[in-house]
mmCIF file of C-alpha atoms in Angstrom:
data_model
loop_
_atom_site.group_PDB
_atom_site.id
_atom_site.type_symbol
_atom_site.label_atom_id
_atom_site.label_comp_id
_atom_site.label_asym_id
_atom_site.label_seq_id
_atom_site.Cartn_x
_atom_site.Cartn_y
_atom_site.Cartn_z
ATOM 1 C CA MET A 217 -186.096 53.660 -35.102
ATOM 2 C CA ARG A 218 -182.398 53.307 -35.615
ATOM 3 C CA ASP A 219 -181.927 57.148 -36.480
ATOM 4 C CA HIS A 220 -183.935 57.981 -33.827
ATOM 5 C CA SER A 221 -181.706 56.499 -31.223
ATOM 6 C CA THR A 222 -178.675 57.944 -32.735
ATOM 7 C CA VAL A 223 -180.111 61.240 -32.305
ATOM 8 C CA SER A 224 -181.237 60.449 -28.622
ATOM 9 C CA THR A 225 -177.766 59.439 -28.059
ATOM 10 C CA SER A 226 -176.088 62.358 -29.526
ATOM 11 C CA ARG A 227 -178.147 64.520 -27.811
ATOM 12 C CA ARG A 228 -177.263 62.755 -24.575
ATOM 13 C CA LEU A 229 -173.229 62.903 -25.043
ATOM 14 C CA SER A 230 -173.839 66.723 -26.011
ATOM 15 C CA GLY A 231 -175.178 67.025 -22.256
ATOM 16 C CA PRO A 232 -172.937 68.100 -19.725
ATOM 17 C CA PRO A 233 -171.603 65.405 -17.807
ATOM 18 C CA ARG A 234 -173.743 63.619 -14.880
ATOM 19 C CA TRP A 235 -171.574 64.007 -12.228
ATOM 20 C CA ILE A 236 -170.962 67.973 -12.664
ATOM 21 C CA ASP A 237 -174.481 69.777 -11.747
ATOM 22 C CA ALA A 238 -175.332 73.014 -9.993
ATOM 23 C CA GLY A 239 -175.504 71.153 -6.573
ATOM 24 C CA ARG A 240 -172.560 69.251 -6.630
ATOM 25 C CA ILE A 241 -170.801 72.273 -8.146
ATOM 26 C CA ARG A 242 -171.494 73.858 -5.116
ATOM 27 C CA VAL A 243 -170.918 71.231 -2.247
ATOM 28 C CA TYR A 244 -167.167 70.157 -4.216
ATOM 29 C CA ALA A 245 -166.096 74.204 -4.201
ATOM 30 C CA ALA A 246 -167.362 74.970 -0.787
ATOM 31 C CA LEU A 247 -165.015 72.154 0.699
ATOM 32 C CA VAL A 248 -162.020 73.436 -1.250
ATOM 33 C CA LEU A 249 -162.932 77.056 -0.103
ATOM 34 C CA MET A 250 -162.933 75.688 3.419
ATOM 35 C CA LEU A 251 -159.669 74.229 2.923
ATOM 36 C CA ASN A 252 -158.153 77.942 0.905
ATOM 37 C CA LEU A 253 -160.002 79.500 4.071
ATOM 38 C CA GLY A 254 -158.123 77.375 6.551
ATOM 39 C CA CYS A 255 -154.672 77.877 4.975
ATOM 40 C CA PHE A 256 -155.216 81.395 4.764
ATOM 41 C CA ALA A 257 -156.408 81.711 8.762
ATOM 42 C CA THR A 258 -153.357 79.713 9.552
ATOM 43 C CA ARG A 259 -151.063 82.033 8.018
ATOM 44 C CA VAL A 260 -152.294 85.161 9.304
ATOM 45 C CA TRP A 261 -152.658 83.575 12.769
ATOM 46 C CA PHE A 262 -148.932 82.722 12.815
ATOM 47 C CA GLY A 263 -147.459 84.474 10.658
ATOM 48 C CA SER A 264 -149.286 88.150 11.620
ATOM 49 C CA ILE A 265 -150.323 87.325 14.952
ATOM 50 C CA LEU A 266 -147.937 85.235 16.575
ATOM 51 C CA ARG A 267 -145.034 86.368 14.297
ATOM 52 C CA ALA A 268 -144.077 82.681 14.347
ATOM 53 C CA PRO A 269 -139.823 82.576 13.371
ATOM 54 C CA ASN A 270 -139.780 81.809 9.370
ATOM 55 C CA ILE A 271 -143.167 81.837 8.364
ATOM 56 C CA SER A 272 -144.636 84.436 6.896
ATOM 57 C CA PRO A 273 -147.428 86.535 6.751
ATOM 58 C CA PRO A 274 -150.213 86.988 3.647
ATOM 59 C CA GLY A 275 -148.192 89.422 1.449
ATOM 60 C CA TRP A 276 -145.008 87.836 1.819
ATOM 61 C CA ASP A 277 -144.340 88.740 -2.089
ATOM 62 C CA PHE A 278 -145.887 92.037 -1.446
ATOM 63 C CA ALA A 279 -143.332 92.978 0.700
ATOM 64 C CA VAL A 280 -140.712 92.906 -2.294
ATOM 65 C CA PHE A 281 -142.963 95.608 -4.335
ATOM 66 C CA TRP A 282 -143.271 97.573 -0.948
ATOM 67 C CA SER A 283 -139.617 97.394 -0.744
ATOM 68 C CA ALA A 284 -138.940 98.689 -3.763
ATOM 69 C CA SER A 285 -141.622 101.320 -3.698
ATOM 70 C CA TRP A 286 -139.582 102.804 -0.726
ATOM 71 C CA LEU A 287 -136.349 102.583 -2.163
ATOM 72 C CA ALA A 288 -137.408 103.984 -5.387
ATOM 73 C CA LEU A 289 -139.333 106.928 -3.396
ATOM 74 C CA HIS A 290 -136.123 107.849 -0.980
ATOM 75 C CA GLY A 291 -133.423 107.399 -3.819
ATOM 76 C CA PRO A 292 -132.428 106.606 -6.960
ATOM 77 C CA ALA A 293 -135.253 104.180 -8.692
ATOM 78 C CA ALA A 294 -132.063 101.789 -9.935
ATOM 79 C CA ASN A 295 -131.483 100.902 -5.955
ATOM 80 C CA VAL A 296 -134.178 98.220 -6.646
ATOM 81 C CA PHE A 297 -131.327 96.092 -8.141
ATOM 82 C CA ASN A 298 -129.589 96.217 -5.188
ATOM 83 C CA THR A 299 -130.270 92.709 -3.709
ATOM 84 C CA ALA A 300 -128.874 93.545 0.034
ATOM 85 C CA LEU A 301 -130.886 97.140 0.517
ATOM 86 C CA ILE A 302 -134.229 95.185 -0.624
ATOM 87 C CA GLU A 303 -133.695 92.048 1.440
ATOM 88 C CA HIS A 304 -133.116 94.952 4.694
ATOM 89 C CA LEU A 305 -136.568 96.011 4.264
ATOM 90 C CA ALA A 306 -138.485 93.248 2.693
ATOM 91 C CA LEU A 307 -137.110 90.530 5.605
ATOM 92 C CA PRO A 308 -138.828 91.723 8.572
ATOM 93 C CA LEU A 309 -141.796 92.289 6.299
ATOM 94 C CA GLN A 310 -141.806 88.393 5.274
ATOM 95 C CA ASN A 311 -141.020 87.232 8.861
ATOM 96 C CA ILE A 312 -137.824 85.331 7.731
ATOM 97 C CA LEU A 313 -134.374 85.301 8.494
ATOM 98 C CA PRO A 314 -131.662 85.891 5.696
ATOM 99 C CA SER A 315 -130.645 82.583 3.889
ATOM 100 C CA GLN A 316 -129.361 81.446 0.758
ATOM 101 C CA LEU A 317 -133.592 81.794 -0.890
ATOM 102 C CA VAL A 318 -132.826 85.740 -1.500
ATOM 103 C CA THR A 319 -135.691 88.032 -2.792
ATOM 104 C CA PRO A 320 -134.182 90.379 -5.314
ATOM 105 C CA TRP A 321 -136.191 92.414 -7.804
ATOM 106 C CA THR A 322 -136.688 91.493 -10.984
ATOM 107 C CA TYR A 323 -139.582 92.855 -12.363
ATOM 108 C CA PRO A 324 -139.107 95.575 -15.671
ATOM 109 C CA PRO A 325 -139.591 99.575 -14.969
ATOM 110 C CA THR A 326 -143.003 99.395 -15.720
ATOM 111 C CA PHE A 327 -143.889 97.103 -13.124
ATOM 112 C CA LEU A 328 -141.991 99.367 -10.560
ATOM 113 C CA LEU A 329 -143.555 102.081 -12.124
ATOM 114 C CA VAL A 330 -147.349 100.306 -10.702
ATOM 115 C CA VAL A 331 -146.147 99.833 -7.790
ATOM 116 C CA LEU A 332 -144.344 102.844 -7.345
ATOM 117 C CA PRO A 333 -147.214 104.735 -4.989
ATOM 118 C CA ALA A 334 -147.155 101.430 -2.449
ATOM 119 C CA ALA A 335 -144.735 102.929 0.035
ATOM 120 C CA TRP A 336 -147.240 105.848 0.638
ATOM 121 C CA LEU A 337 -149.222 103.625 3.307
ATOM 122 C CA PRO A 338 -148.321 101.428 5.388
ATOM 123 C CA PHE A 339 -147.594 97.903 4.267
ATOM 124 C CA GLN A 340 -150.570 95.993 5.890
ATOM 125 C CA ILE A 341 -152.872 98.668 4.022
ATOM 126 C CA SER A 342 -150.630 99.348 1.131
ATOM 127 C CA TYR A 343 -150.995 95.181 0.411
ATOM 128 C CA LEU A 344 -154.998 95.352 1.147
ATOM 129 C CA VAL A 345 -155.522 98.026 -1.420
ATOM 130 C CA TYR A 346 -153.614 96.812 -3.982
ATOM 131 C CA LEU A 347 -155.016 93.031 -3.774
ATOM 132 C CA PHE A 348 -158.528 94.635 -3.918
ATOM 133 C CA ALA A 349 -157.631 96.473 -6.920
ATOM 134 C CA GLY A 350 -156.660 93.476 -8.510
ATOM 135 C CA ILE A 351 -159.746 91.517 -7.562
ATOM 136 C CA ALA A 352 -162.053 94.324 -8.829
ATOM 137 C CA LEU A 353 -160.219 94.248 -12.309
ATOM 138 C CA ALA A 354 -160.160 89.949 -12.496
ATOM 139 C CA PHE A 355 -163.897 89.985 -11.240
ATOM 140 C CA LEU A 356 -164.827 92.443 -14.080
ATOM 141 C CA ALA A 357 -163.049 90.032 -16.240
ATOM 142 C CA CYS A 358 -165.062 87.106 -14.795
ATOM 143 C CA THR A 359 -168.284 89.079 -15.604
ATOM 144 C CA ARG A 360 -167.380 89.662 -19.525
ATOM 145 C CA ILE A 361 -166.834 85.643 -19.948
ATOM 146 C CA LEU A 362 -169.022 83.760 -17.761
ATOM 147 C CA PRO A 363 -172.639 82.598 -19.127
ATOM 148 C CA PRO A 364 -175.695 84.193 -18.056
ATOM 149 C CA ALA A 365 -177.184 82.239 -14.777
ATOM 150 C CA ARG A 366 -179.747 83.117 -12.324
ATOM 151 C CA SER A 367 -177.689 80.847 -9.718
ATOM 152 C CA PHE A 368 -174.304 81.462 -8.173
ATOM 153 C CA SER A 369 -173.457 78.145 -9.085
ATOM 154 C CA TRP A 370 -170.910 79.443 -11.661
ATOM 155 C CA TRP A 371 -169.236 81.920 -9.296
ATOM 156 C CA MET A 372 -168.643 79.257 -6.423
ATOM 157 C CA PRO A 373 -165.585 77.291 -8.219
ATOM 158 C CA ILE A 374 -164.020 81.390 -9.319
ATOM 159 C CA VAL A 375 -164.214 82.204 -5.383
ATOM 160 C CA ALA A 376 -162.996 78.576 -4.227
ATOM 161 C CA PHE A 377 -160.347 78.528 -7.065
ATOM 162 C CA PRO A 378 -157.178 77.709 -5.706
ATOM 163 C CA ALA A 379 -154.780 79.564 -7.545
ATOM 164 C CA SER A 380 -156.780 83.016 -6.431
ATOM 165 C CA TRP A 381 -156.087 81.900 -2.535
ATOM 166 C CA ILE A 382 -152.012 81.707 -3.483
ATOM 167 C CA VAL A 383 -152.396 84.961 -4.949
ATOM 168 C CA ALA A 384 -153.814 86.597 -2.272
ATOM 169 C CA HIS A 385 -150.811 84.654 0.076
ATOM 170 C CA ALA A 386 -148.490 86.451 -1.696
ATOM 171 C CA GLY A 387 -149.950 89.344 -2.675
ATOM 172 C CA GLN A 388 -148.913 88.827 -6.332
ATOM 173 C CA ASN A 389 -149.744 90.613 -9.130
ATOM 174 C CA SER A 390 -151.837 87.932 -11.018
ATOM 175 C CA PHE A 391 -155.326 89.360 -10.134
ATOM 176 C CA LEU A 392 -153.989 92.187 -12.708
ATOM 177 C CA THR A 393 -152.618 89.993 -15.278
ATOM 178 C CA PHE A 394 -155.759 87.879 -15.005
ATOM 179 C CA GLY A 395 -157.394 91.234 -15.625
ATOM 180 C CA LEU A 396 -155.626 92.512 -18.330
ATOM 181 C CA LEU A 397 -155.322 89.653 -20.056
ATOM 182 C CA GLY A 398 -159.194 88.197 -20.272
ATOM 183 C CA LEU A 399 -160.688 91.602 -20.474
ATOM 184 C CA GLY A 400 -158.306 92.130 -23.467
ATOM 185 C CA ILE A 401 -159.372 89.406 -25.555
ATOM 186 C CA THR A 402 -163.011 89.698 -24.523
ATOM 187 C CA CYS A 403 -162.367 93.271 -26.035
ATOM 188 C CA LEU A 404 -160.905 92.066 -29.058
ATOM 189 C CA GLU A 405 -163.767 91.662 -31.588
ATOM 190 C CA THR A 406 -165.605 94.823 -30.500
ATOM 191 C CA ARG A 407 -163.109 97.174 -29.383
ATOM 192 C CA PRO A 408 -159.793 95.970 -30.567
ATOM 193 C CA ARG A 409 -157.919 99.063 -29.834
ATOM 194 C CA LEU A 410 -159.121 98.849 -26.424
ATOM 195 C CA ALA A 411 -157.953 95.138 -26.335
ATOM 196 C CA GLY A 412 -154.353 96.543 -27.981
ATOM 197 C CA ILE A 413 -154.151 98.731 -24.727
ATOM 198 C CA LEU A 414 -154.855 96.200 -22.644
ATOM 199 C CA PHE A 415 -152.548 93.660 -23.820
ATOM 200 C CA GLY A 416 -149.551 96.547 -24.206
ATOM 201 C CA LEU A 417 -149.982 97.167 -20.143
ATOM 202 C CA LEU A 418 -148.964 93.392 -19.858
ATOM 203 C CA ALA A 419 -145.666 94.588 -20.079
ATOM 204 C CA ILE A 420 -145.278 94.844 -16.577
ATOM 205 C CA LYS A 421 -144.638 91.006 -16.822
ATOM 206 C CA PRO A 422 -143.371 90.717 -20.490
ATOM 207 C CA GLN A 423 -143.225 86.812 -20.454
ATOM 208 C CA LEU A 424 -147.086 86.209 -20.583
ATOM 209 C CA GLY A 425 -147.191 88.531 -23.952
ATOM 210 C CA VAL A 426 -145.421 86.718 -26.199
ATOM 211 C CA VAL A 427 -147.881 84.559 -27.722
ATOM 212 C CA ILE A 428 -150.380 87.513 -28.043
ATOM 213 C CA PRO A 429 -148.802 89.249 -30.956
ATOM 214 C CA VAL A 430 -149.093 85.868 -32.977
ATOM 215 C CA ALA A 431 -152.350 85.362 -32.604
ATOM 216 C CA LEU A 432 -153.059 88.972 -33.719
ATOM 217 C CA LEU A 433 -151.009 89.206 -36.740
ATOM 218 C CA VAL A 434 -152.114 85.762 -38.129
ATOM 219 C CA SER A 435 -155.847 86.971 -37.350
ATOM 220 C CA ARG A 436 -155.335 90.308 -39.058
ATOM 221 C CA ASN A 437 -156.273 92.130 -36.421
ATOM 222 C CA TRP A 438 -153.922 95.306 -37.223
ATOM 223 C CA ARG A 439 -155.605 97.827 -35.220
ATOM 224 C CA ALA A 440 -155.316 95.939 -31.764
ATOM 225 C CA PHE A 441 -151.535 94.911 -32.752
ATOM 226 C CA ALA A 442 -150.619 98.712 -33.565
ATOM 227 C CA SER A 443 -152.661 99.561 -30.182
ATOM 228 C CA ALA A 444 -150.889 97.331 -28.032
ATOM 229 C CA ALA A 445 -147.207 98.290 -29.705
ATOM 230 C CA LEU A 446 -147.734 101.937 -29.207
ATOM 231 C CA THR A 447 -148.878 101.115 -25.810
ATOM 232 C CA VAL A 448 -146.336 99.125 -25.059
ATOM 233 C CA GLY A 449 -143.614 102.174 -26.164
ATOM 234 C CA MET A 450 -145.527 104.908 -24.216
ATOM 235 C CA PHE A 451 -145.388 102.785 -21.484
ATOM 236 C CA CYS A 452 -141.610 101.974 -21.416
ATOM 237 C CA GLY A 453 -141.100 105.826 -22.123
ATOM 238 C CA LEU A 454 -143.130 106.714 -19.432
ATOM 239 C CA ALA A 455 -141.122 104.624 -16.836
ATOM 240 C CA GLY A 456 -137.811 105.850 -18.478
ATOM 241 C CA LEU A 457 -138.967 109.399 -17.658
ATOM 242 C CA VAL A 458 -140.240 108.654 -14.161
ATOM 243 C CA LEU A 459 -137.651 105.958 -13.088
ATOM 244 C CA GLY A 460 -134.887 106.814 -15.101
ATOM 245 C CA LEU A 461 -133.664 105.313 -18.385
ATOM 246 C CA ASP A 462 -130.891 103.514 -16.283
ATOM 247 C CA THR A 463 -133.458 101.125 -14.729
ATOM 248 C CA PHE A 464 -133.896 99.206 -18.074
ATOM 249 C CA ALA A 465 -130.026 98.960 -18.169
ATOM 250 C CA ARG A 466 -130.316 97.486 -14.354
ATOM 251 C CA PHE A 467 -133.149 95.026 -15.237
ATOM 252 C CA ALA A 468 -131.126 93.971 -18.695
ATOM 253 C CA GLN A 469 -128.301 93.123 -16.274
ATOM 254 C CA ALA A 470 -130.366 91.271 -13.592
ATOM 255 C CA LEU A 471 -131.796 88.535 -15.662
ATOM 256 C CA PRO A 472 -128.837 86.703 -16.384
ATOM 257 C CA ALA A 473 -128.605 86.133 -12.527
ATOM 258 C CA PHE A 474 -131.810 85.891 -11.844
ATOM 259 C CA ASN A 475 -131.529 82.762 -14.845
ATOM 260 C CA GLN A 476 -128.410 81.376 -13.058
ATOM 261 C CA PHE A 477 -130.189 81.333 -9.859
ATOM 262 C CA VAL A 478 -133.716 80.439 -10.008
ATOM 263 C CA VAL A 479 -134.348 78.676 -13.513
ATOM 264 C CA GLN A 480 -131.044 76.970 -13.612
ATOM 265 C CA HIS A 481 -131.462 75.398 -10.416
ATOM 266 C CA SER A 482 -135.188 74.830 -10.723
ATOM 267 C CA ASP A 483 -135.075 71.613 -9.133
ATOM 268 C CA HIS A 484 -134.441 73.349 -5.967
ATOM 269 C CA TRP A 485 -136.840 76.023 -5.923
ATOM 270 C CA PRO A 486 -139.390 75.321 -3.239
ATOM 271 C CA HIS A 487 -142.933 73.904 -4.949
ATOM 272 C CA GLY A 488 -141.330 73.585 -8.466
ATOM 273 C CA ILE A 489 -142.006 75.524 -11.230
ATOM 274 C CA SER A 490 -144.905 75.635 -12.915
ATOM 275 C CA THR A 491 -143.762 74.769 -16.507
ATOM 276 C CA VAL A 492 -142.435 71.704 -18.433
ATOM 277 C CA PHE A 493 -139.064 73.121 -18.442
ATOM 278 C CA GLY A 494 -139.155 73.206 -14.598
ATOM 279 C CA ALA A 495 -141.118 69.690 -14.934
ATOM 280 C CA ALA A 496 -138.369 68.096 -16.610
ATOM 281 C CA ARG A 497 -135.747 69.307 -13.872
ATOM 282 C CA HIS A 498 -137.498 67.774 -11.014
ATOM 283 C CA PHE A 499 -137.203 64.681 -12.727
ATOM 284 C CA GLY A 500 -133.849 65.082 -13.301
ATOM 285 C CA MET A 501 -133.162 65.674 -17.044
ATOM 286 C CA ALA A 502 -130.590 67.571 -18.166
ATOM 287 C CA LEU A 503 -130.370 71.230 -18.841
ATOM 288 C CA PRO A 504 -130.196 71.444 -22.581
ATOM 289 C CA VAL A 505 -132.550 68.210 -22.859
ATOM 290 C CA ALA A 506 -135.174 69.888 -20.339
ATOM 291 C CA TYR A 507 -134.919 73.255 -22.501
ATOM 292 C CA GLY A 508 -135.581 71.451 -25.599
ATOM 293 C CA LEU A 509 -138.476 69.492 -24.583
ATOM 294 C CA HIS A 510 -139.524 72.742 -23.420
ATOM 295 C CA ALA A 511 -139.076 74.129 -26.450
ATOM 296 C CA VAL A 512 -141.026 71.246 -28.327
ATOM 297 C CA VAL A 513 -144.062 71.670 -26.026
ATOM 298 C CA ALA A 514 -143.983 75.703 -26.840
ATOM 299 C CA VAL A 515 -143.506 75.249 -30.475
ATOM 300 C CA LEU A 516 -146.646 72.882 -30.322
ATOM 301 C CA ALA A 517 -148.604 75.115 -28.165
ATOM 302 C CA THR A 518 -147.588 78.236 -30.615
ATOM 303 C CA CYS A 519 -149.062 76.410 -33.622
ATOM 304 C CA VAL A 520 -152.198 75.564 -32.166
ATOM 305 C CA VAL A 521 -152.801 79.301 -31.626
ATOM 306 C CA VAL A 522 -151.895 79.632 -35.150
ATOM 307 C CA TRP A 523 -154.065 76.980 -36.521
ATOM 308 C CA LEU A 524 -157.244 78.001 -34.660
ATOM 309 C CA TRP A 525 -156.824 82.121 -34.860
ATOM 310 C CA ALA A 526 -156.162 81.450 -38.703
ATOM 311 C CA ALA A 527 -158.711 79.280 -39.145
ATOM 312 C CA ARG A 528 -161.498 81.609 -37.220
ATOM 313 C CA ALA A 529 -162.259 79.004 -34.653
ATOM 314 C CA SER A 530 -164.961 79.896 -32.479
ATOM 315 C CA PHE A 531 -163.886 82.555 -30.326
ATOM 316 C CA GLU A 532 -163.913 80.788 -26.747
ATOM 317 C CA LEU A 533 -161.779 77.912 -28.471
ATOM 318 C CA ARG A 534 -159.296 80.896 -29.721
ATOM 319 C CA ALA A 535 -159.377 82.336 -26.194
ATOM 320 C CA ALA A 536 -158.637 79.405 -24.497
ATOM 321 C CA ALA A 537 -156.065 77.973 -26.923
ATOM 322 C CA LEU A 538 -154.027 81.614 -26.386
ATOM 323 C CA VAL A 539 -153.931 81.755 -22.564
ATOM 324 C CA LEU A 540 -153.246 77.887 -22.373
ATOM 325 C CA ALA A 541 -150.152 79.006 -24.808
ATOM 326 C CA THR A 542 -149.333 81.995 -22.807
ATOM 327 C CA LEU A 543 -148.879 79.501 -19.882
ATOM 328 C CA LEU A 544 -146.868 76.978 -21.655
ATOM 329 C CA VAL A 545 -144.303 79.134 -23.341
ATOM 330 C CA PRO A 546 -142.794 80.627 -20.677
ATOM 331 C CA THR A 547 -139.877 78.682 -18.909
ATOM 332 C CA TYR A 548 -140.480 80.194 -15.600
ATOM 333 C CA LEU A 549 -143.729 80.597 -14.312
ATOM 334 C CA MET A 550 -145.190 80.304 -10.193
ATOM 335 C CA PRO A 551 -147.942 78.813 -8.446
ATOM 336 C CA TYR A 552 -149.645 82.160 -7.813
ATOM 337 C CA ASP A 553 -149.090 82.529 -12.113
ATOM 338 C CA LEU A 554 -151.652 79.513 -12.263
ATOM 339 C CA LEU A 555 -154.490 81.626 -11.756
ATOM 340 C CA LEU A 556 -154.575 82.787 -15.633
ATOM 341 C CA LEU A 557 -155.765 78.644 -15.939
ATOM 342 C CA GLY A 558 -159.094 80.327 -14.519
ATOM 343 C CA LEU A 559 -159.496 81.877 -18.282
ATOM 344 C CA PRO A 560 -159.522 78.767 -20.306
ATOM 345 C CA ILE A 561 -161.788 76.672 -17.937
ATOM 346 C CA LEU A 562 -164.571 79.739 -18.313
ATOM 347 C CA TRP A 563 -164.084 80.170 -21.482
ATOM 348 C CA LEU A 564 -164.158 76.277 -21.861
ATOM 349 C CA VAL A 565 -167.623 76.711 -19.660
ATOM 350 C CA ARG A 566 -169.171 78.897 -21.954
ATOM 351 C CA ASP A 567 -168.401 76.990 -25.409
ATOM 352 C CA GLY A 568 -170.188 73.888 -23.339
ATOM 353 C CA ALA A 569 -173.257 75.711 -22.804
ATOM 354 C CA ARG A 570 -173.335 76.808 -26.084
ATOM 355 C CA ASN A 571 -172.017 73.961 -28.330
ATOM 356 C CA GLY A 572 -172.375 70.608 -25.903
ATOM 357 C CA TRP A 573 -169.370 68.426 -24.239
ATOM 358 C CA THR A 574 -167.712 65.820 -25.656
ATOM 359 C CA ARG A 575 -166.486 62.710 -23.513
ATOM 360 C CA GLY A 576 -163.586 63.464 -20.597
ATOM 361 C CA ASP A 577 -163.648 67.689 -20.931
ATOM 362 C CA GLY A 578 -165.278 67.675 -17.373
ATOM 363 C CA VAL A 579 -162.650 65.290 -15.764
ATOM 364 C CA VAL A 580 -159.415 67.388 -17.262
ATOM 365 C CA MET A 581 -161.394 70.981 -16.280
ATOM 366 C CA VAL A 582 -161.401 69.914 -13.036
ATOM 367 C CA CYS A 583 -158.141 68.570 -12.758
ATOM 368 C CA ALA A 584 -157.115 71.677 -14.068
ATOM 369 C CA TRP A 585 -159.053 73.497 -11.732
ATOM 370 C CA LEU A 586 -157.256 71.683 -8.617
ATOM 371 C CA ALA A 587 -153.929 71.839 -9.842
ATOM 372 C CA PRO A 588 -152.999 74.557 -8.056
ATOM 373 C CA LEU A 589 -153.723 72.832 -5.039
ATOM 374 C CA SER A 590 -150.106 71.329 -5.113
ATOM 375 C CA PHE A 591 -149.016 74.860 -3.777
ATOM 376 C CA TYR A 592 -150.451 73.394 -0.286
ATOM 377 C CA THR A 593 -148.436 70.021 -0.598
ATOM 378 C CA PRO A 594 -144.638 69.748 1.123
ATOM 379 C CA GLN A 595 -141.958 71.363 -0.733
ATOM 380 C CA GLN A 596 -140.104 68.466 -0.983
ATOM 381 C CA TRP A 597 -142.564 67.223 -3.051
ATOM 382 C CA ALA A 598 -142.262 70.023 -5.955
ATOM 383 C CA ALA A 599 -145.645 69.470 -6.960
ATOM 384 C CA SER A 600 -145.964 72.202 -8.818
ATOM 385 C CA ALA A 601 -143.579 70.234 -11.693
ATOM 386 C CA TYR A 602 -146.827 68.206 -12.650
ATOM 387 C CA VAL A 603 -148.887 70.890 -13.559
ATOM 388 C CA PRO A 604 -147.609 71.566 -17.071
ATOM 389 C CA LEU A 605 -149.511 68.167 -17.783
ATOM 390 C CA PHE A 606 -152.780 69.225 -17.126
ATOM 391 C CA THR A 607 -152.603 72.648 -18.730
ATOM 392 C CA PHE A 608 -151.322 70.754 -22.133
ATOM 393 C CA VAL A 609 -153.760 68.421 -22.221
ATOM 394 C CA LEU A 610 -156.625 70.776 -21.772
ATOM 395 C CA LEU A 611 -154.909 72.548 -25.091
ATOM 396 C CA LEU A 612 -155.889 69.222 -26.398
ATOM 397 C CA VAL A 613 -159.230 69.533 -25.087
ATOM 398 C CA VAL A 614 -159.541 72.436 -27.195
ATOM 399 C CA VAL A 615 -158.022 71.046 -30.264
ATOM 400 C CA ARG A 616 -160.130 67.689 -29.484
ATOM 401 C CA ARG A 617 -163.165 70.152 -29.571
ATOM 402 C CA TYR A 618 -162.381 72.188 -32.799
ATOM 403 C CA LEU A 619 -161.978 68.858 -34.683
ATOM 404 C CA ALA A 620 -165.390 67.313 -33.361
ATOM 405 C CA ARG A 621 -166.900 70.265 -34.515
ATOM 406 C CA ARG A 622 -165.283 70.943 -38.133
ATOM 407 C CA VAL A 623 -166.135 66.816 -38.392
ATOM 408 C CA GLY A 624 -169.762 67.337 -37.092
ATOM 409 C CA ARG A 625 -169.949 70.249 -39.944
ATOM 410 C CA ALA A 626 -168.694 68.082 -42.777
ATOM 411 C CA ILE A 627 -171.097 65.172 -41.462
ATOM 412 C CA GLU A 628 -173.969 67.231 -41.471
ATOM 413 C CA CYS A 629 -173.478 68.677 -45.279
ATOM 414 C CA THR A 630 -172.451 65.254 -46.478
ATOM 415 C CA SER A 631 -175.762 64.254 -45.123
ATOM 416 C CA LEU A 632 -177.918 67.117 -46.507
ATOM 417 C CA ALA A 633 -176.429 66.634 -49.974
ATOM 418 C CA VAL A 634 -177.011 63.002 -49.627
ATOM 419 C CA ALA A 635 -180.990 63.831 -49.065
ATOM 420 C CA ALA A 636 -180.892 66.422 -51.510
ATOM 421 C CA GLU A 637 -179.757 63.744 -54.020
ATOM 422 C CA SER A 638 -181.801 61.037 -52.725
ATOM 423 C CA SER A 639 -184.725 63.431 -53.402
ATOM 424 C CA ASP A 640 -183.719 64.665 -56.610
ATOM 425 C CA LEU A 641 -184.114 60.884 -57.541
ATOM 426 C CA GLY A 642 -187.143 60.348 -56.132
#
């Protein structure tokens, strides 16, 4: 009876949390979806239709992309780094007056190459074309990760994920980076060269590709590593050929000013910066202390990636750890970058469906899913500064699941050995 009770308890603990079932998932996600739709509709009404002062319509960040495209198409591409020129075009599209919060172009020439055709179309149409192209790529990545299911229970929280609506609000490139990173990781074991190409295309946002080479090297995936390096080289070469090599020099010159204005003054940045560095600055820590604390967390996250990828942990846990480290290593991330949180959540859902759950997993995953809602809070709260805590705790969930599995295997092996020894003695 004792053994039977132990087995029953083990099975009950490995099942999904009782408060997370298909019905509740649909209801909770539908409520958040209504909030997202309400905020989006409000911005459309006041920003696009009524043109209320200083209320930006959807696509306020895409306005910078479109303006950079126009400047590159009508003159030397290096003009995109002239803040006065780009503000002249972007500010009317953003429906805001000139202020200290400038809208500079701080993206690499590789991303300028991607948005170069944007100004061929009117701003609103171009925004929708780029938005839905990114959504299609992100949707494809989700279909490769999700476990097969007949109901749409999995899809409702994906559609309602607050970060996806923040990306749609801004017209940012996060759907594109989500798709490239998600598809790259899913292709890694079966089509490593294609995975390397997808990783290399993340050169549009280099800070999101810092941890990937580490994972490829420790797992000895030489084909993906070589493919990624070759893709980055060709991508940069093509950007230099089309846009001019001086765009790379201007990009290098623009970075220190951007760091001075945004990163070092992150305690005044709207909604806060969604990194450990941003959180430290929000709580009043001095600049060296903030950098030091961020470095400690970044090193820890990178060490987790090295450990899990070198130890050949399950694919889902390795993939989740890689994306979470990608979010913890850069010093600068904005709320729209939190779309990437959806990837580790999806992989943990798949891992839980296959291998069971441990206590607390569901709570942390739900908190991480809700974390981007901080964007809707008043700017003076800088609530995004609290998001790195959920990201780091979600990484601890990955580590705990891996350790629990190793302990479980060790106990199982010990039990089998004891049983075999008892049988021999009998």
